[in-house]
Amino acid sequence: MAAGGLRRKHKRQRLQQVLDAAEELFFRDGYEATRIETIADSASVAPATVYNYFATKPNLLMALAIRHVRTALPERRAYLADLPDDPLAAILGFERLLAEQAMRHLSRECWRVILSAQQMEPGARPSRTGARLNNLIRGHYVRLLTTYRDRGLLRRDIDLGHLADLIVGITTWDFSRFVATETGDIEDLLRMGVPHVRLILEGLMTEEGARLLAASTAEGDAPRAVGVAPDPVPA
Amino acid sequence: MAAGGLRRKHKRQRLQQVLDAAEELFFRDGYEATRIETIADSASVAPATVYNYFATKPNLLMALAIRHVRTALPERRAYLADLPDDPLAAILGFERLLAEQAMRHLSRECWRVILSAQQMEPGARPSRTGARLNNLIRGHYVRLLTTYRDRGLLRRDIDLGHLADLIVGITTWDFSRFVATETGDIEDLLRMGVPHVRLILEGLMTEEGARLLAASTAEGDAPRAVGVAPDPVPA
DNA sequence: AGATGAAACTCCAAAAATGGAGTTGACATT
DNA sequence: AATGTCAACTCCATTTTTGGAGTTTCATCT
C-alpha cells in the first residue's frame, strides 16, 4: 500500500495523538491545570516528544486552535454560500457561528490565553499564528461584504478590506470580553455586538440597504446560525 | 497514567500490528504468496522493522502459532475442567477442540509449514518453538490422563508422561496428514484418529475403564467439543 | 526575606525505526 | 547452460523517540 513516507506518516499520527490528548485534558481540567507530562502520558508519548513538536505550552494551544479553525472551515463556507438578505443579520449570524465553533472544543480559559498571547510579545510565534487566525476570519468577512456590495446594498466607494478589519476588530474585542466572563452565553455576546455592528453599517449602506436595515430593526434578535454539525474528523 | 516503559509498550504494539497484519494476509492470500514487504506495509511499519522482530518468515509464522495457542488457552482449560465420563470421548473431543482452534486463524498451508519446520533442522529456532507448542499440548494431556487415572479408569502402573507423548505423537501425525489434504474436514480427521487412540487405550484401562470403553464403542462418533467462542482479544 | 515545591523547559546519550542499496538463492524462461 | 526475476534477507547511515537528570521561574508558606 503506502510504500515509503512512514516517517512522515507516524509523525502526523503522533502529532494528532498529542493534540487529541491536549484537547481532551484542556477541556476537562483546564489549560493551566493540565501539565505537559500528563498530556504526554495520555498520548502515549514521552514529554520530550511533546517538546519536539511544540516549543511551548502556548504554542501547543495555538496549534489546537488552528486545527479547529481548519476543520470547521467547511461549515463556515457553507454559511457564506447561503447568506440571508439582511447584511446585519448575516454578520451577526456569522458571529454566532464563529462563537459556537470556538466554544465547541476550547474552553473560555483557553481562548483567554490565546487572545492575550496576541497582545504580549508581538512578533513571537504564538502571536503570529494568532494573526493568521485573524486573517482567515478577515478573508471570510471580505467575501461576505463583497456579496452584499454586489447585491447593491453596500456603497461601492467603501474599501471592503478596511471594513472587514474594522468588523474583525470590534467582534474580536467583543469576543474577548465574552470569554473574560465565566457566565454569559452566546446570546449575551450577540446582544453586546448588535449595536456595534449596526452603528458601523448604518453609514455605509445604499438607500436600498438602509431600508432593509430599518426593517430588520423591528424584528429584534439576531438569526440563529445554520445547523451546527460536529466537526468531521479527518482521516 | 503509565509513566515510563513507553519503549516496551510501543514495541509490544508494533509487534501486535505486525502479527495482526501477517495473520490477515496469510489467511487471505496464503503464506508463500505473502511478501514480508506487504506485511510491513499493512502494519504501517518498515520491512526492516519486521526483521528487527522476526529473523525469518518461518519465525514470524511460528510466533503467530504461539500467539494463537496462547490466546486459546482458557478455552482448552475450560474443556479440561469439565471432562466427560468416557476417556476415549474425552481425548477425541479434545482433539476436535485443538483442530478447531488450529483452523480458526491459520490455514492448512501455514500448518504444513509449521509442522515441516519441526522436522528439518532440529535445534534451529523454529523447531524449538515448535517443540514448545508440543510440550504445551503434552501438559494438557498429562492433566487429562491424570484425571482418568484418579477416577480409577486407567491402570496406576502406567507412566502418564510417556502415554501423553504417545498420544501427542500420533495425533500430531494424524493432524499433519489432515492439513496435508486440502479437502477433508475435521470429522475426517477424527475418524482417522479414533482407531489409533482406541488401540492405545484398550490395553491400559482398568476393568471399569474397559467396560466404559466397550460401551462407548456402540455409540459411534466422537462427541462435539464444548461451545467454541471467539478468542478473547487481550488488552 | 528565605525556603519549598511544582511545573515548564533544556540537554544529551541510548534505543529503535526508517530508507535505501545491496546480496543471495531459488525458480522460470529462453 | 545462461539469463532474468523475485522475494528473502543483510547492512548501515539517518531520523526520531525515549529516559533521565538537570535548570529556571514563579507562587506559596513560614
mmCIF file of N, CA and C in Angstrom, chain A residues 119-196:
data_model
loop_
_atom_site.group_PDB
_atom_site.id
_atom_site.type_symbol
_atom_site.label_atom_id
_atom_site.label_comp_id
_atom_site.label_asym_id
_atom_site.label_seq_id
_atom_site.Cartn_x
_atom_site.Cartn_y
_atom_site.Cartn_z
ATOM 1 N N GLN A 119 -1.512 39.812 22.336
ATOM 2 C CA GLN A 119 -1.081 41.135 22.802
ATOM 3 C C GLN A 119 0.403 41.133 23.084
ATOM 4 N N MET A 120 0.767 40.313 24.047
ATOM 5 C CA MET A 120 2.156 40.345 24.513
ATOM 6 C C MET A 120 3.098 39.779 23.467
ATOM 7 N N GLU A 121 4.299 40.315 23.437
ATOM 8 C CA GLU A 121 5.326 39.815 22.535
ATOM 9 C C GLU A 121 4.868 39.756 21.085
ATOM 10 N N PRO A 122 4.498 40.876 20.523
ATOM 11 C CA PRO A 122 4.141 40.830 19.100
ATOM 12 C C PRO A 122 5.372 40.419 18.327
ATOM 13 N N GLY A 123 5.216 39.515 17.378
ATOM 14 C CA GLY A 123 6.373 39.026 16.632
ATOM 15 C C GLY A 123 6.768 37.649 17.071
ATOM 16 N N ALA A 124 6.454 37.288 18.304
ATOM 17 C CA ALA A 124 6.735 35.930 18.749
ATOM 18 C C ALA A 124 5.815 34.965 18.014
ATOM 19 N N ARG A 125 6.170 33.700 18.085
ATOM 20 C CA ARG A 125 5.443 32.720 17.313
ATOM 21 C C ARG A 125 3.938 32.647 17.621
ATOM 22 N N PRO A 126 3.591 32.531 18.904
ATOM 23 C CA PRO A 126 2.160 32.429 19.197
ATOM 24 C C PRO A 126 1.396 33.614 18.646
ATOM 25 N N SER A 127 1.997 34.785 18.783
ATOM 26 C CA SER A 127 1.332 35.975 18.291
ATOM 27 C C SER A 127 1.085 35.892 16.787
ATOM 28 N N ARG A 128 2.102 35.415 16.077
ATOM 29 C CA ARG A 128 1.955 35.390 14.621
ATOM 30 C C ARG A 128 0.902 34.399 14.156
ATOM 31 N N THR A 129 0.864 33.237 14.812
ATOM 32 C CA THR A 129 -0.179 32.306 14.384
ATOM 33 C C THR A 129 -1.547 32.860 14.753
ATOM 34 N N GLY A 130 -1.607 33.632 15.837
ATOM 35 C CA GLY A 130 -2.857 34.298 16.160
ATOM 36 C C GLY A 130 -3.259 35.228 15.032
ATOM 37 N N ALA A 131 -2.275 35.941 14.486
ATOM 38 C CA ALA A 131 -2.558 36.829 13.372
ATOM 39 C C ALA A 131 -3.090 36.050 12.182
ATOM 40 N N ARG A 132 -2.551 34.853 11.996
ATOM 41 C CA ARG A 132 -3.043 34.039 10.888
ATOM 42 C C ARG A 132 -4.516 33.712 11.057
ATOM 43 N N LEU A 133 -4.875 33.390 12.290
ATOM 44 C CA LEU A 133 -6.279 33.105 12.556
ATOM 45 C C LEU A 133 -7.139 34.313 12.199
ATOM 46 N N ASN A 134 -6.728 35.460 12.716
ATOM 47 C CA ASN A 134 -7.461 36.683 12.416
ATOM 48 C C ASN A 134 -7.603 36.895 10.919
ATOM 49 N N ASN A 135 -6.535 36.646 10.226
ATOM 50 C CA ASN A 135 -6.529 36.860 8.792
ATOM 51 C C ASN A 135 -7.532 35.969 8.084
ATOM 52 N N LEU A 136 -7.623 34.731 8.574
ATOM 53 C CA LEU A 136 -8.562 33.795 7.981
ATOM 54 C C LEU A 136 -9.989 34.329 8.112
ATOM 55 N N ILE A 137 -10.298 34.804 9.305
ATOM 56 C CA ILE A 137 -11.641 35.339 9.533
ATOM 57 C C ILE A 137 -11.862 36.592 8.683
ATOM 58 N N ARG A 138 -10.819 37.409 8.625
ATOM 59 C CA ARG A 138 -10.919 38.610 7.806
ATOM 60 C C ARG A 138 -11.292 38.264 6.378
ATOM 61 N N GLY A 139 -10.653 37.210 5.845
ATOM 62 C CA GLY A 139 -10.965 36.782 4.481
ATOM 63 C C GLY A 139 -12.436 36.432 4.345
ATOM 64 N N HIS A 140 -12.960 35.728 5.310
ATOM 65 C CA HIS A 140 -14.384 35.398 5.279
ATOM 66 C C HIS A 140 -15.224 36.665 5.193
ATOM 67 N N TYR A 141 -14.849 37.658 5.998
ATOM 68 C CA TYR A 141 -15.662 38.881 6.013
ATOM 69 C C TYR A 141 -15.581 39.620 4.703
ATOM 70 N N VAL A 142 -14.402 39.604 4.099
ATOM 71 C CA VAL A 142 -14.290 40.267 2.807
ATOM 72 C C VAL A 142 -15.253 39.606 1.810
ATOM 73 N N ARG A 143 -15.270 38.296 1.838
ATOM 74 C CA ARG A 143 -16.203 37.596 0.939
ATOM 75 C C ARG A 143 -17.645 37.983 1.237
ATOM 76 N N LEU A 144 -17.970 37.966 2.516
ATOM 77 C CA LEU A 144 -19.334 38.275 2.923
ATOM 78 C C LEU A 144 -19.723 39.685 2.458
ATOM 79 N N LEU A 145 -18.833 40.633 2.725
ATOM 80 C CA LEU A 145 -19.145 42.019 2.383
ATOM 81 C C LEU A 145 -19.247 42.200 0.879
ATOM 82 N N THR A 146 -18.362 41.523 0.167
ATOM 83 C CA THR A 146 -18.408 41.624 -1.293
ATOM 84 C C THR A 146 -19.768 41.186 -1.815
ATOM 85 N N THR A 147 -20.267 40.115 -1.229
ATOM 86 C CA THR A 147 -21.580 39.640 -1.643
ATOM 87 C C THR A 147 -22.625 40.752 -1.536
ATOM 88 N N TYR A 148 -22.609 41.460 -0.423
ATOM 89 C CA TYR A 148 -23.647 42.467 -0.226
ATOM 90 C C TYR A 148 -23.399 43.711 -1.077
ATOM 91 N N ARG A 149 -22.146 44.002 -1.314
ATOM 92 C CA ARG A 149 -21.907 45.115 -2.230
ATOM 93 C C ARG A 149 -22.412 44.753 -3.628
ATOM 94 N N ASP A 150 -22.166 43.492 -4.024
ATOM 95 C CA ASP A 150 -22.624 43.064 -5.339
ATOM 96 C C ASP A 150 -24.147 43.067 -5.420
ATOM 97 N N ARG A 151 -24.778 42.881 -4.294
ATOM 98 C CA ARG A 151 -26.248 42.919 -4.289
ATOM 99 C C ARG A 151 -26.765 44.353 -4.250
ATOM 100 N N GLY A 152 -25.820 45.281 -4.177
ATOM 101 C CA GLY A 152 -26.240 46.676 -4.224
ATOM 102 C C GLY A 152 -26.699 47.234 -2.895
ATOM 103 N N LEU A 153 -26.348 46.600 -1.811
ATOM 104 C CA LEU A 153 -26.781 47.092 -0.507
ATOM 105 C C LEU A 153 -25.708 47.929 0.182
ATOM 106 N N LEU A 154 -24.458 47.720 -0.234
ATOM 107 C CA LEU A 154 -23.358 48.491 0.356
ATOM 108 C C LEU A 154 -22.821 49.486 -0.664
ATOM 109 N N ARG A 155 -22.464 50.647 -0.183
ATOM 110 C CA ARG A 155 -21.916 51.668 -1.081
ATOM 111 C C ARG A 155 -20.644 51.137 -1.745
ATOM 112 N N ARG A 156 -20.485 51.490 -3.010
ATOM 113 C CA ARG A 156 -19.362 50.944 -3.775
ATOM 114 C C ARG A 156 -18.043 51.661 -3.481
ATOM 115 N N ASP A 157 -18.093 52.807 -2.825
ATOM 116 C CA ASP A 157 -16.859 53.561 -2.597
ATOM 117 C C ASP A 157 -16.143 53.130 -1.317
ATOM 118 N N ILE A 158 -16.620 52.067 -0.710
ATOM 119 C CA ILE A 158 -16.017 51.644 0.565
ATOM 120 C C ILE A 158 -14.925 50.620 0.318
ATOM 121 N N ASP A 159 -13.832 50.771 1.025
ATOM 122 C CA ASP A 159 -12.762 49.764 0.964
ATOM 123 C C ASP A 159 -13.165 48.587 1.856
ATOM 124 N N LEU A 160 -13.520 47.483 1.214
ATOM 125 C CA LEU A 160 -14.049 46.355 1.986
ATOM 126 C C LEU A 160 -12.987 45.727 2.882
ATOM 127 N N GLY A 161 -11.726 45.855 2.477
ATOM 128 C CA GLY A 161 -10.660 45.357 3.345
ATOM 129 C C GLY A 161 -10.654 46.089 4.672
ATOM 130 N N HIS A 162 -10.711 47.401 4.592
ATOM 131 C CA HIS A 162 -10.719 48.179 5.824
ATOM 132 C C HIS A 162 -11.964 47.866 6.648
ATOM 133 N N LEU A 163 -13.073 47.757 5.964
ATOM 134 C CA LEU A 163 -14.320 47.477 6.675
ATOM 135 C C LEU A 163 -14.234 46.113 7.365
ATOM 136 N N ALA A 164 -13.679 45.143 6.651
ATOM 137 C CA ALA A 164 -13.523 43.815 7.254
ATOM 138 C C ALA A 164 -12.622 43.903 8.481
ATOM 139 N N ASP A 165 -11.528 44.638 8.365
ATOM 140 C CA ASP A 165 -10.649 44.820 9.516
ATOM 141 C C ASP A 165 -11.425 45.373 10.696
ATOM 142 N N LEU A 166 -12.210 46.385 10.402
ATOM 143 C CA LEU A 166 -12.978 47.038 11.457
ATOM 144 C C LEU A 166 -13.900 46.041 12.144
ATOM 145 N N ILE A 167 -14.605 45.289 11.339
ATOM 146 C CA ILE A 167 -15.559 44.335 11.917
ATOM 147 C C ILE A 167 -14.841 43.249 12.703
ATOM 148 N N VAL A 168 -13.752 42.713 12.125
ATOM 149 C CA VAL A 168 -12.991 41.695 12.857
ATOM 150 C C VAL A 168 -12.489 42.274 14.167
ATOM 151 N N GLY A 169 -12.035 43.513 14.100
ATOM 152 C CA GLY A 169 -11.521 44.147 15.308
ATOM 153 C C GLY A 169 -12.570 44.227 16.395
ATOM 154 N N ILE A 170 -13.716 44.799 16.064
ATOM 155 C CA ILE A 170 -14.705 45.008 17.113
ATOM 156 C C ILE A 170 -15.288 43.678 17.605
ATOM 157 N N THR A 171 -15.490 42.736 16.674
ATOM 158 C CA THR A 171 -16.081 41.468 17.112
ATOM 159 C C THR A 171 -15.067 40.660 17.927
ATOM 160 N N THR A 172 -13.795 40.763 17.564
ATOM 161 C CA THR A 172 -12.797 40.073 18.369
ATOM 162 C C THR A 172 -12.764 40.676 19.772
ATOM 163 N N TRP A 173 -12.868 41.998 19.788
ATOM 164 C CA TRP A 173 -12.901 42.675 21.086
ATOM 165 C C TRP A 173 -14.095 42.187 21.919
ATOM 166 N N ASP A 174 -15.267 42.165 21.289
ATOM 167 C CA ASP A 174 -16.457 41.683 21.986
ATOM 168 C C ASP A 174 -16.250 40.245 22.455
ATOM 169 N N PHE A 175 -15.631 39.453 21.581
ATOM 170 C CA PHE A 175 -15.431 38.041 21.930
ATOM 171 C C PHE A 175 -14.479 37.916 23.110
ATOM 172 N N SER A 176 -13.469 38.758 23.127
ATOM 173 C CA SER A 176 -12.527 38.653 24.243
ATOM 174 C C SER A 176 -13.212 39.069 25.541
ATOM 175 N N ARG A 177 -14.121 40.038 25.473
ATOM 176 C CA ARG A 177 -14.909 40.400 26.651
ATOM 177 C C ARG A 177 -15.781 39.220 27.060
ATOM 178 N N PHE A 178 -16.297 38.550 26.059
ATOM 179 C CA PHE A 178 -17.186 37.407 26.324
ATOM 180 C C PHE A 178 -16.446 36.303 27.053
ATOM 181 N N VAL A 179 -15.284 35.906 26.551
ATOM 182 C CA VAL A 179 -14.574 34.806 27.197
ATOM 183 C C VAL A 179 -13.977 35.240 28.529
ATOM 184 N N ALA A 180 -13.900 36.556 28.742
ATOM 185 C CA ALA A 180 -13.400 37.020 30.030
ATOM 186 C C ALA A 180 -14.407 36.732 31.131
ATOM 187 N N THR A 181 -15.669 36.639 30.765
ATOM 188 C CA THR A 181 -16.674 36.275 31.760
ATOM 189 C C THR A 181 -16.716 34.762 31.879
ATOM 190 N N GLU A 182 -17.315 34.285 32.914
ATOM 191 C CA GLU A 182 -17.446 32.840 33.038
ATOM 192 C C GLU A 182 -18.907 32.418 32.894
ATOM 193 N N THR A 183 -19.792 33.416 32.896
ATOM 194 C CA THR A 183 -21.217 33.065 32.998
ATOM 195 C C THR A 183 -22.002 33.306 31.710
ATOM 196 N N GLY A 184 -21.748 34.445 31.058
ATOM 197 C CA GLY A 184 -22.593 34.826 29.922
ATOM 198 C C GLY A 184 -22.629 33.758 28.840
ATOM 199 N N ASP A 185 -23.692 33.681 28.074
ATOM 200 C CA ASP A 185 -23.741 32.729 26.972
ATOM 201 C C ASP A 185 -23.664 33.479 25.645
ATOM 202 N N ILE A 186 -23.758 32.733 24.567
ATOM 203 C CA ILE A 186 -23.535 33.333 23.253
ATOM 204 C C ILE A 186 -24.576 34.403 22.935
ATOM 205 N N GLU A 187 -25.770 34.239 23.451
ATOM 206 C CA GLU A 187 -26.796 35.264 23.219
ATOM 207 C C GLU A 187 -26.355 36.595 23.801
ATOM 208 N N ASP A 188 -25.741 36.540 24.964
ATOM 209 C CA ASP A 188 -25.228 37.762 25.572
ATOM 210 C C ASP A 188 -24.175 38.401 24.672
ATOM 211 N N LEU A 189 -23.299 37.545 24.152
ATOM 212 C CA LEU A 189 -22.265 38.045 23.248
ATOM 213 C C LEU A 189 -22.900 38.789 22.082
ATOM 214 N N LEU A 190 -23.917 38.199 21.501
ATOM 215 C CA LEU A 190 -24.537 38.818 20.331
ATOM 216 C C LEU A 190 -25.252 40.110 20.718
ATOM 217 N N ARG A 191 -25.920 40.085 21.839
ATOM 218 C CA ARG A 191 -26.583 41.317 22.290
ATOM 219 C C ARG A 191 -25.569 42.449 22.432
ATOM 220 N N MET A 192 -24.393 42.071 22.909
ATOM 221 C CA MET A 192 -23.346 43.075 23.037
ATOM 222 C C MET A 192 -22.898 43.575 21.669
ATOM 223 N N GLY A 193 -22.873 42.699 20.701
ATOM 224 C CA GLY A 193 -22.326 43.057 19.398
ATOM 225 C C GLY A 193 -23.288 43.812 18.504
ATOM 226 N N VAL A 194 -24.567 43.581 18.653
ATOM 227 C CA VAL A 194 -25.538 44.168 17.735
ATOM 228 C C VAL A 194 -25.359 45.677 17.554
ATOM 229 N N PRO A 195 -25.346 46.430 18.643
ATOM 230 C CA PRO A 195 -25.253 47.885 18.431
ATOM 231 C C PRO A 195 -23.971 48.302 17.740
ATOM 232 N N HIS A 196 -22.896 47.616 18.032
ATOM 233 C CA HIS A 196 -21.635 47.983 17.383
ATOM 234 C C HIS A 196 -21.734 47.800 15.882
#
